[in-house]
Coordinates of N, CA, C and O in Angstrom, one line a residue:
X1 N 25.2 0.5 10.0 CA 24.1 0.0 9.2 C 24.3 0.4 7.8 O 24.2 -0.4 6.9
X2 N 24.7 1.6 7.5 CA 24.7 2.1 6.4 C 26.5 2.6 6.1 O 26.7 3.1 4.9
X3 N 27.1 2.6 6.6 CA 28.4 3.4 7.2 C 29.4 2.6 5.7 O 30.4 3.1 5.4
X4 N 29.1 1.7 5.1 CA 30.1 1.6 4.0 C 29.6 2.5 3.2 O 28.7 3.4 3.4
X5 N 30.7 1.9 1.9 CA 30.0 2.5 1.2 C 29.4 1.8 -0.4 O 29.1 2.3 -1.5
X6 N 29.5 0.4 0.1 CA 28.3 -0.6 -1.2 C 27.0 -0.6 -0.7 O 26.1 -0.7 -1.6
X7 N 26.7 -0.4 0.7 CA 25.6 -0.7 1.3 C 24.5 0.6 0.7 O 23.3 0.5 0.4
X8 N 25.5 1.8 0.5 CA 24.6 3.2 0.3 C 24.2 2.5 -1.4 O 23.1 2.2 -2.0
X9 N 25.3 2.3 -1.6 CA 24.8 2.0 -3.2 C 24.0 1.5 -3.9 O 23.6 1.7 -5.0
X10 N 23.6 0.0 -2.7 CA 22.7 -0.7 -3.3 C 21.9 -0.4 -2.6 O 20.8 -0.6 -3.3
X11 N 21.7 -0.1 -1.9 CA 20.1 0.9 -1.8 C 19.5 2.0 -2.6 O 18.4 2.2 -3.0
X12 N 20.9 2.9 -2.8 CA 20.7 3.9 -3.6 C 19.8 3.0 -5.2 O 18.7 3.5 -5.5
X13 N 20.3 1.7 -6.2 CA 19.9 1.1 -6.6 C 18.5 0.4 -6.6 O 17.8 0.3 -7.6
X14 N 18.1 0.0 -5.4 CA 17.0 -0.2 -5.3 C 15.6 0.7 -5.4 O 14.5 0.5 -6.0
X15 N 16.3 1.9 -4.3 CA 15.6 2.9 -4.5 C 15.1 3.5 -5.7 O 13.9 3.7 -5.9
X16 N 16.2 4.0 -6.5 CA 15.9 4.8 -7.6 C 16.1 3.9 -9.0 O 15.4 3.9 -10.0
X17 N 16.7 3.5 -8.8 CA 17.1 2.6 -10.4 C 16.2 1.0 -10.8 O 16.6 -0.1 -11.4
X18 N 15.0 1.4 -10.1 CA 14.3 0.1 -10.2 C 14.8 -1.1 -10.3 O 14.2 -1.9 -11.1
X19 N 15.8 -1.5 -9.8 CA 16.8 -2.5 -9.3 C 16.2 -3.6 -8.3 O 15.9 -3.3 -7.2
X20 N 15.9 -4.8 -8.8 CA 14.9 -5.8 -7.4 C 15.4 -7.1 -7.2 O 15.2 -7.9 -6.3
X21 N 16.4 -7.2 -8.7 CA 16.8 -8.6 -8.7 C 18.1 -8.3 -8.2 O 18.7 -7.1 -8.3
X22 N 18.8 -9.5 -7.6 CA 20.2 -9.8 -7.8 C 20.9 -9.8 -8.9 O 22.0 -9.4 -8.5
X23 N 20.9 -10.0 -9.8 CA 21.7 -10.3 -11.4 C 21.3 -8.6 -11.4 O 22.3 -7.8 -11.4
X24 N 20.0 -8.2 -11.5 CA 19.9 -6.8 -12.4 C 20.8 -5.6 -11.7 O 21.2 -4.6 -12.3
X25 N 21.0 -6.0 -9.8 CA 21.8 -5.0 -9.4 C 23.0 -5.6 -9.7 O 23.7 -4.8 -9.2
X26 N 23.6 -6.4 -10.0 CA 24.8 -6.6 -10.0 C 25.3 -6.1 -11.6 O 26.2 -5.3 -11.8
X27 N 24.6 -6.6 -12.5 CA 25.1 -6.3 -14.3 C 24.8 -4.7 -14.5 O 25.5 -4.0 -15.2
X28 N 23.5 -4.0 -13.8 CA 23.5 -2.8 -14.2 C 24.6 -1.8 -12.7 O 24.4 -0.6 -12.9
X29 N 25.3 -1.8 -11.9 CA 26.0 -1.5 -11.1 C 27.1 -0.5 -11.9 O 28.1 -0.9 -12.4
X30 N 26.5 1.2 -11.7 CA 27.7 1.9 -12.6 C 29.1 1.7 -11.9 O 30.0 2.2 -12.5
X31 N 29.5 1.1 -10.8 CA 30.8 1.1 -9.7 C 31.3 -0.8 -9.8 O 32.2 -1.5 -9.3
X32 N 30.2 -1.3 -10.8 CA 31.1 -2.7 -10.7 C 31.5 -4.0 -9.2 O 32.4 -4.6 -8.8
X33 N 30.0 -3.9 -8.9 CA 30.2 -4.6 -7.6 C 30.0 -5.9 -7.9 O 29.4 -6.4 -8.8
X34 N 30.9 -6.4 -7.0 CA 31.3 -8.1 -7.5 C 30.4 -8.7 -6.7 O 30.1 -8.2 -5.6
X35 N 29.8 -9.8 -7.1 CA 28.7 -10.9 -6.8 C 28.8 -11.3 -5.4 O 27.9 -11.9 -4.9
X36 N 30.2 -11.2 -4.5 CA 30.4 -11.5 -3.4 C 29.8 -10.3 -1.9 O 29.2 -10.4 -0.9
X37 N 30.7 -9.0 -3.1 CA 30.2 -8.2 -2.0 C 28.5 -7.8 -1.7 O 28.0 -7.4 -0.6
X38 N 27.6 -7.9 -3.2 CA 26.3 -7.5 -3.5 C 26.0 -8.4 -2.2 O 25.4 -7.9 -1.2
X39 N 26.4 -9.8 -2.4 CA 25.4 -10.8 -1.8 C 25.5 -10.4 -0.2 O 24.5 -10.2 0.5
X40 N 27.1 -10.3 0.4 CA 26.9 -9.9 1.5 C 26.1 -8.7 1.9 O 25.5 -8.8 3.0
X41 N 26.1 -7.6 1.2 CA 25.8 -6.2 1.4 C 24.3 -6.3 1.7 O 23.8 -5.6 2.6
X42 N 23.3 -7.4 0.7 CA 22.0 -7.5 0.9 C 21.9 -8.2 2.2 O 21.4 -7.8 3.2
X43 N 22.5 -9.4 2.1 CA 22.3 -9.5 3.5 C 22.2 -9.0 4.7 O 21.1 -9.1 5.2
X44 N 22.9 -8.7 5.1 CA 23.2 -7.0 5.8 C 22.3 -6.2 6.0 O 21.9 -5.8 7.1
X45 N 21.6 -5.7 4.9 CA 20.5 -4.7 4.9 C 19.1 -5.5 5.4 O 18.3 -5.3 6.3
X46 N 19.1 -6.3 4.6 CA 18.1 -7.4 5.5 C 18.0 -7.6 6.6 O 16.9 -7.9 7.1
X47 N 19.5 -7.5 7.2 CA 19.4 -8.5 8.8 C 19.4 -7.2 9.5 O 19.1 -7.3 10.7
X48 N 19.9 -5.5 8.9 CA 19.5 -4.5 9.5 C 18.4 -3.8 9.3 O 18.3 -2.7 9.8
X49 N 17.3 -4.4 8.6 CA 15.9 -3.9 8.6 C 15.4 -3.0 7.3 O 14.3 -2.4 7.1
X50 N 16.6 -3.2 6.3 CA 16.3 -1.8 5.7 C 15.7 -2.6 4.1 O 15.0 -2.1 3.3
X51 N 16.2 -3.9 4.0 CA 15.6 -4.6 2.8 C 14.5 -5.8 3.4 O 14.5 -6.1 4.5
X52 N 13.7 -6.3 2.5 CA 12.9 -7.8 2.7 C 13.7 -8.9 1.6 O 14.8 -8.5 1.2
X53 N 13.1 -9.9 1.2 CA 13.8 -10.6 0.6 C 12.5 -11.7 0.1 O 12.3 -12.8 0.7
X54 N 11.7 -11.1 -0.9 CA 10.9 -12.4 -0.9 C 11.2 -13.5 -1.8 O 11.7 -13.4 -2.9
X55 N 10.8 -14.6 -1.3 CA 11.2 -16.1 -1.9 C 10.8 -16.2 -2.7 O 9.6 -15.9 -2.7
X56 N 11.3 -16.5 -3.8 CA 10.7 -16.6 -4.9 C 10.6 -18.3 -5.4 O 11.6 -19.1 -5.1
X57 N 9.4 -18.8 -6.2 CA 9.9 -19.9 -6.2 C 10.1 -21.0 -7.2 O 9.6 -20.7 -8.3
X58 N 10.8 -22.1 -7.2 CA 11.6 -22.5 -8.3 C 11.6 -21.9 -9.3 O 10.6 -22.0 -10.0
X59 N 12.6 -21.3 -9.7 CA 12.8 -21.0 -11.1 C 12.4 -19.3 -11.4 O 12.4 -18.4 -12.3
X60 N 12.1 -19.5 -10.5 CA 11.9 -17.1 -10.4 C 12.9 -16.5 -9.3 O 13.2 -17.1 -8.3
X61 N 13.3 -15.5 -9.6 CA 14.0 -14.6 -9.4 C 13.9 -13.9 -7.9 O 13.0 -13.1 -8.2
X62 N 14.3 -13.7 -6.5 CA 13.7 -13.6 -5.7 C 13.8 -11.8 -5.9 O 14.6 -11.2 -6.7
X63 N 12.9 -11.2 -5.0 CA 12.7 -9.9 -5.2 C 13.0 -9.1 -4.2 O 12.2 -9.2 -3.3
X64 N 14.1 -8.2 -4.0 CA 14.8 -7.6 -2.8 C 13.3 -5.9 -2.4 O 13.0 -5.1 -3.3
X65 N 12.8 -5.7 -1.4 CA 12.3 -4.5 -1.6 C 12.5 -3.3 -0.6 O 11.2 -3.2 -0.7
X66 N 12.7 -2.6 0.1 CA 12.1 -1.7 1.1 C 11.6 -2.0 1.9 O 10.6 -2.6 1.6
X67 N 11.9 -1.8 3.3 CA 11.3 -1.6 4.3 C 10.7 -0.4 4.6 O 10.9 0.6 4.0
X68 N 9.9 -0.4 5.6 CA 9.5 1.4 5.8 C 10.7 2.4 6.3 O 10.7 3.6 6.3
X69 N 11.9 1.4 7.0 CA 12.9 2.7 7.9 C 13.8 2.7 6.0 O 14.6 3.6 5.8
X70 N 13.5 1.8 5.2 CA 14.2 2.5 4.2 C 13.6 3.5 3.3 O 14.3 4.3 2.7
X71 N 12.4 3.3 3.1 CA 11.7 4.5 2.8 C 11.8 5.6 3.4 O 11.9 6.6 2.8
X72 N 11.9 5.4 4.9 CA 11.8 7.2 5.4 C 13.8 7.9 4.8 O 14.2 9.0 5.0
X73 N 14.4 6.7 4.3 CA 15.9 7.4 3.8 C 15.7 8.1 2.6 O 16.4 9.1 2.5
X74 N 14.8 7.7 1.6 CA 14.6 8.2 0.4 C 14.6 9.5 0.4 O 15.3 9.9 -0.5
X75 N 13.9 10.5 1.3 CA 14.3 12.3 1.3 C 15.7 12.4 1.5 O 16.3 13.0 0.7
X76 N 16.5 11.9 2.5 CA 17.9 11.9 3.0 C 19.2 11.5 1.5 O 20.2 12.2 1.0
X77 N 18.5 10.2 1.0 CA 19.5 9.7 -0.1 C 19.3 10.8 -1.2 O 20.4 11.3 -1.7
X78 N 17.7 11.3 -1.7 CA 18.0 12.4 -2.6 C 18.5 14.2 -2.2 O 18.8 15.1 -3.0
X79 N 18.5 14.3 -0.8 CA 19.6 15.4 -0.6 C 21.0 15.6 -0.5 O 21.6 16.6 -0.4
X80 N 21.3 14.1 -0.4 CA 22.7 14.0 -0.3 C 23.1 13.8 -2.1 O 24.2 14.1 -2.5
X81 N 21.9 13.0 -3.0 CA 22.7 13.4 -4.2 C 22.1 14.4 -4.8 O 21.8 14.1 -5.9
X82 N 21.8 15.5 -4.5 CA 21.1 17.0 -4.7 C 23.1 17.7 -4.2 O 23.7 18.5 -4.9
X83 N 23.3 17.3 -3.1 CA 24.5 17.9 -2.0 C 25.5 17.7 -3.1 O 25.8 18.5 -4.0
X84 N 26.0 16.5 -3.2 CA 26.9 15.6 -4.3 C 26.8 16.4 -5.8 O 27.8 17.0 -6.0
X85 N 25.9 16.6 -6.5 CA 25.9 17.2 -7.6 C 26.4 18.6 -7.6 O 27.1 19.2 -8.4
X86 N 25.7 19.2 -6.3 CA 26.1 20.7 -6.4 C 27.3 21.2 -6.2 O 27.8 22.2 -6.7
X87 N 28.1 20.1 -5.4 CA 29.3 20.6 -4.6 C 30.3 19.8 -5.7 O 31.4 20.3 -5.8
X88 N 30.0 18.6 -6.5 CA 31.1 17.7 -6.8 C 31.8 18.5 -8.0 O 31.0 19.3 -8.6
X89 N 33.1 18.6 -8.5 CA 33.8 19.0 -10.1 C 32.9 18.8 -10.6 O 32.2 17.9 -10.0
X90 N 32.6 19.4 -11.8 CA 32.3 19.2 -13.1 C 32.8 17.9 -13.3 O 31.9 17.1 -13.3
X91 N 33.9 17.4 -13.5 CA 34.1 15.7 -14.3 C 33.7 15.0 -13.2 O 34.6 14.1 -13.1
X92 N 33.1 14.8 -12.5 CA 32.4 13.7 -11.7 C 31.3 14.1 -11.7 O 30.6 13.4 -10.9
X93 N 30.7 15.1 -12.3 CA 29.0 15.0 -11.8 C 28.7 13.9 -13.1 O 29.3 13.7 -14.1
X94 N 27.3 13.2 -12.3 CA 26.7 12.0 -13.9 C 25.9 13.5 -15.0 O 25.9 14.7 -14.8
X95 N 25.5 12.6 -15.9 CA 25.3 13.3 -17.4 C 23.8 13.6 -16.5 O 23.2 14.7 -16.8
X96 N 23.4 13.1 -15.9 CA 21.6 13.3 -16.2 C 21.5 15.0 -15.7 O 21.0 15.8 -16.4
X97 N 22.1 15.2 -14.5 CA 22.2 16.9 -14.1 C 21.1 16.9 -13.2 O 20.4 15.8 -13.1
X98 N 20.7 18.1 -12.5 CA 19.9 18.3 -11.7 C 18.6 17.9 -11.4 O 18.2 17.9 -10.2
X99 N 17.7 17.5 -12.6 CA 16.6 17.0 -13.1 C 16.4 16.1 -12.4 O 15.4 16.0 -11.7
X100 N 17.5 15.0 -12.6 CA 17.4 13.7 -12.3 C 16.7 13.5 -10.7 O 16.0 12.6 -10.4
X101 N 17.3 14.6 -9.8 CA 16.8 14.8 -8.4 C 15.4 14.8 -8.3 O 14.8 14.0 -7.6
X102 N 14.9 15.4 -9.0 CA 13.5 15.7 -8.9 C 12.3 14.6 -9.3 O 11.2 14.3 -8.9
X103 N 13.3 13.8 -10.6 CA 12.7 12.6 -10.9 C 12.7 11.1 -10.1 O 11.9 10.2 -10.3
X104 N 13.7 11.0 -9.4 CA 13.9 9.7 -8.9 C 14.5 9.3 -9.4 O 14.5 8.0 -9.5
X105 N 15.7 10.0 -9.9 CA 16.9 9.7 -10.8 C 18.3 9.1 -9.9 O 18.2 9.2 -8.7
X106 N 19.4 8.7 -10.4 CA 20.3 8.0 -10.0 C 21.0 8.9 -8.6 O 21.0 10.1 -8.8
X107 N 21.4 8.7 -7.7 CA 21.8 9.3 -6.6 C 23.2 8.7 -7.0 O 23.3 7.6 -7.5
X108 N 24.4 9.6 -6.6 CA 25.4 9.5 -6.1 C 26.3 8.6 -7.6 O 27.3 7.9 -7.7
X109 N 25.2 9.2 -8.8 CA 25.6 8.6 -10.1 C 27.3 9.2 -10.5 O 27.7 8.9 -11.7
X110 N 27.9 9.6 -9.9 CA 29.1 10.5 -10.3 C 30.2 9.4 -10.3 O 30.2 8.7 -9.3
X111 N 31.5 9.1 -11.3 CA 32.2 8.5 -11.5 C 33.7 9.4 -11.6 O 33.8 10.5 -11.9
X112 N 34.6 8.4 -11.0 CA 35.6 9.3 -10.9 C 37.0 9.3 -11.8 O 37.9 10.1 -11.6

């Protein structure tokens, strides 16, 4: 369901980085995910329960959101980037620092 690891991301995205369109998770993507894999990856989450997909129509933007089994991941995605921050080197942790946890900040923001 979740076992890659684009699928964590674009949730991670949705979740915290106020991320809803397709173009906005794809151009704002700190890891550079290509238009192929976003599209499959959403799919995926959809057809595993964890995104909706509402239709948007002609000429608007459709809107990716949460399910409730993805909401109940939201405690799990921010202790795993709480885990991530604490344990990762110093040159891969992201700039925001610990804070960011507390706020709804980027999960798993660390570059390598």
């Amino acid at each position: 369901m979740i076992s890659d690891r684009w699928s964590l991301l674009v949730l991670r995205d949705v979740m915290f980085g106020n991320r809803r369109h397709f173009r906005i998770l794809q151009e704002r993507s700190e890891e550079g995910i290509a238009s192929n894999i976003l599209a499959d990856r959403l799919r995926r989450l959809i057809a595993d329960g964890l995104l909706t997909r509402a239709h948007a129509g002609r000429g608007h933007r459709a809107e990716y959101s949460l399910t409730e089994a993805a909401i109940q991941l939201v405690p799990v995605m921010a202790a795993l980037g709480r885990w991530a921050h604490a344990t990762a080197p110093q040159r891969h942790r992201c700039e925001c620092g610990p804070s960011c946890w507390l706020t709804a900040g980027p999960i798993f923001g660390m570059t390598s």
